[in-house]
Amino acid sequence: LRLNASTSSNDEKFNLVAEELRRRSVALHETEMKVQEIGAQLAESEDLLAASVAASPQLQESSDEVDSLKASLLKETEASADLLNQLWELKDIISNKEQKERRTQAEFDRMIAESK
């Protein structure tokens, strides 16, 4: 009877230890999976960082080119605005000259009419 009780107690202890080992094995496996996932994410991050570092000079070059193009566009816009202002001034001069010619012609026509 004692032997049975002792064996039964040992079986229970064994089962408890086996169950604890199974739980720890599952937890260890889950931890390993998480470590692999984090490792994959880290590798991906390192790849992205390397690509970013490699692209950095190109981005700076592109940024400089954009700045240069903006400056050129600004200069061209200012030059276009100056030309447009000059065109308006010429239009005003031509318009004034045409009005003056019409008045002169009208006065000339009046003088001819009066002389007849």
C-alpha angles and dihedrals in degrees: 000000000000091000090053092049090048092047091046090050091048091049090052091048090047091049091049091049091046091049091049090049090051091050091048091046091053091046090048091049091050090049090050090051091050090048090052091048092049089046090053091048090048091050090049091049091049090051091050091047092049091049090048092050090047091049094046096088090046091050091050090048090049091048091051090049091050090050090050092049091049091052091049092048091050091052092048091048091051091048090049091050090051091050091048090052090050090050091052090049090050090048090052091048092049092045091050091047092050091050090049091049091049091050091047091048091048091049091047091049090049091050091050091048091051092048092057 
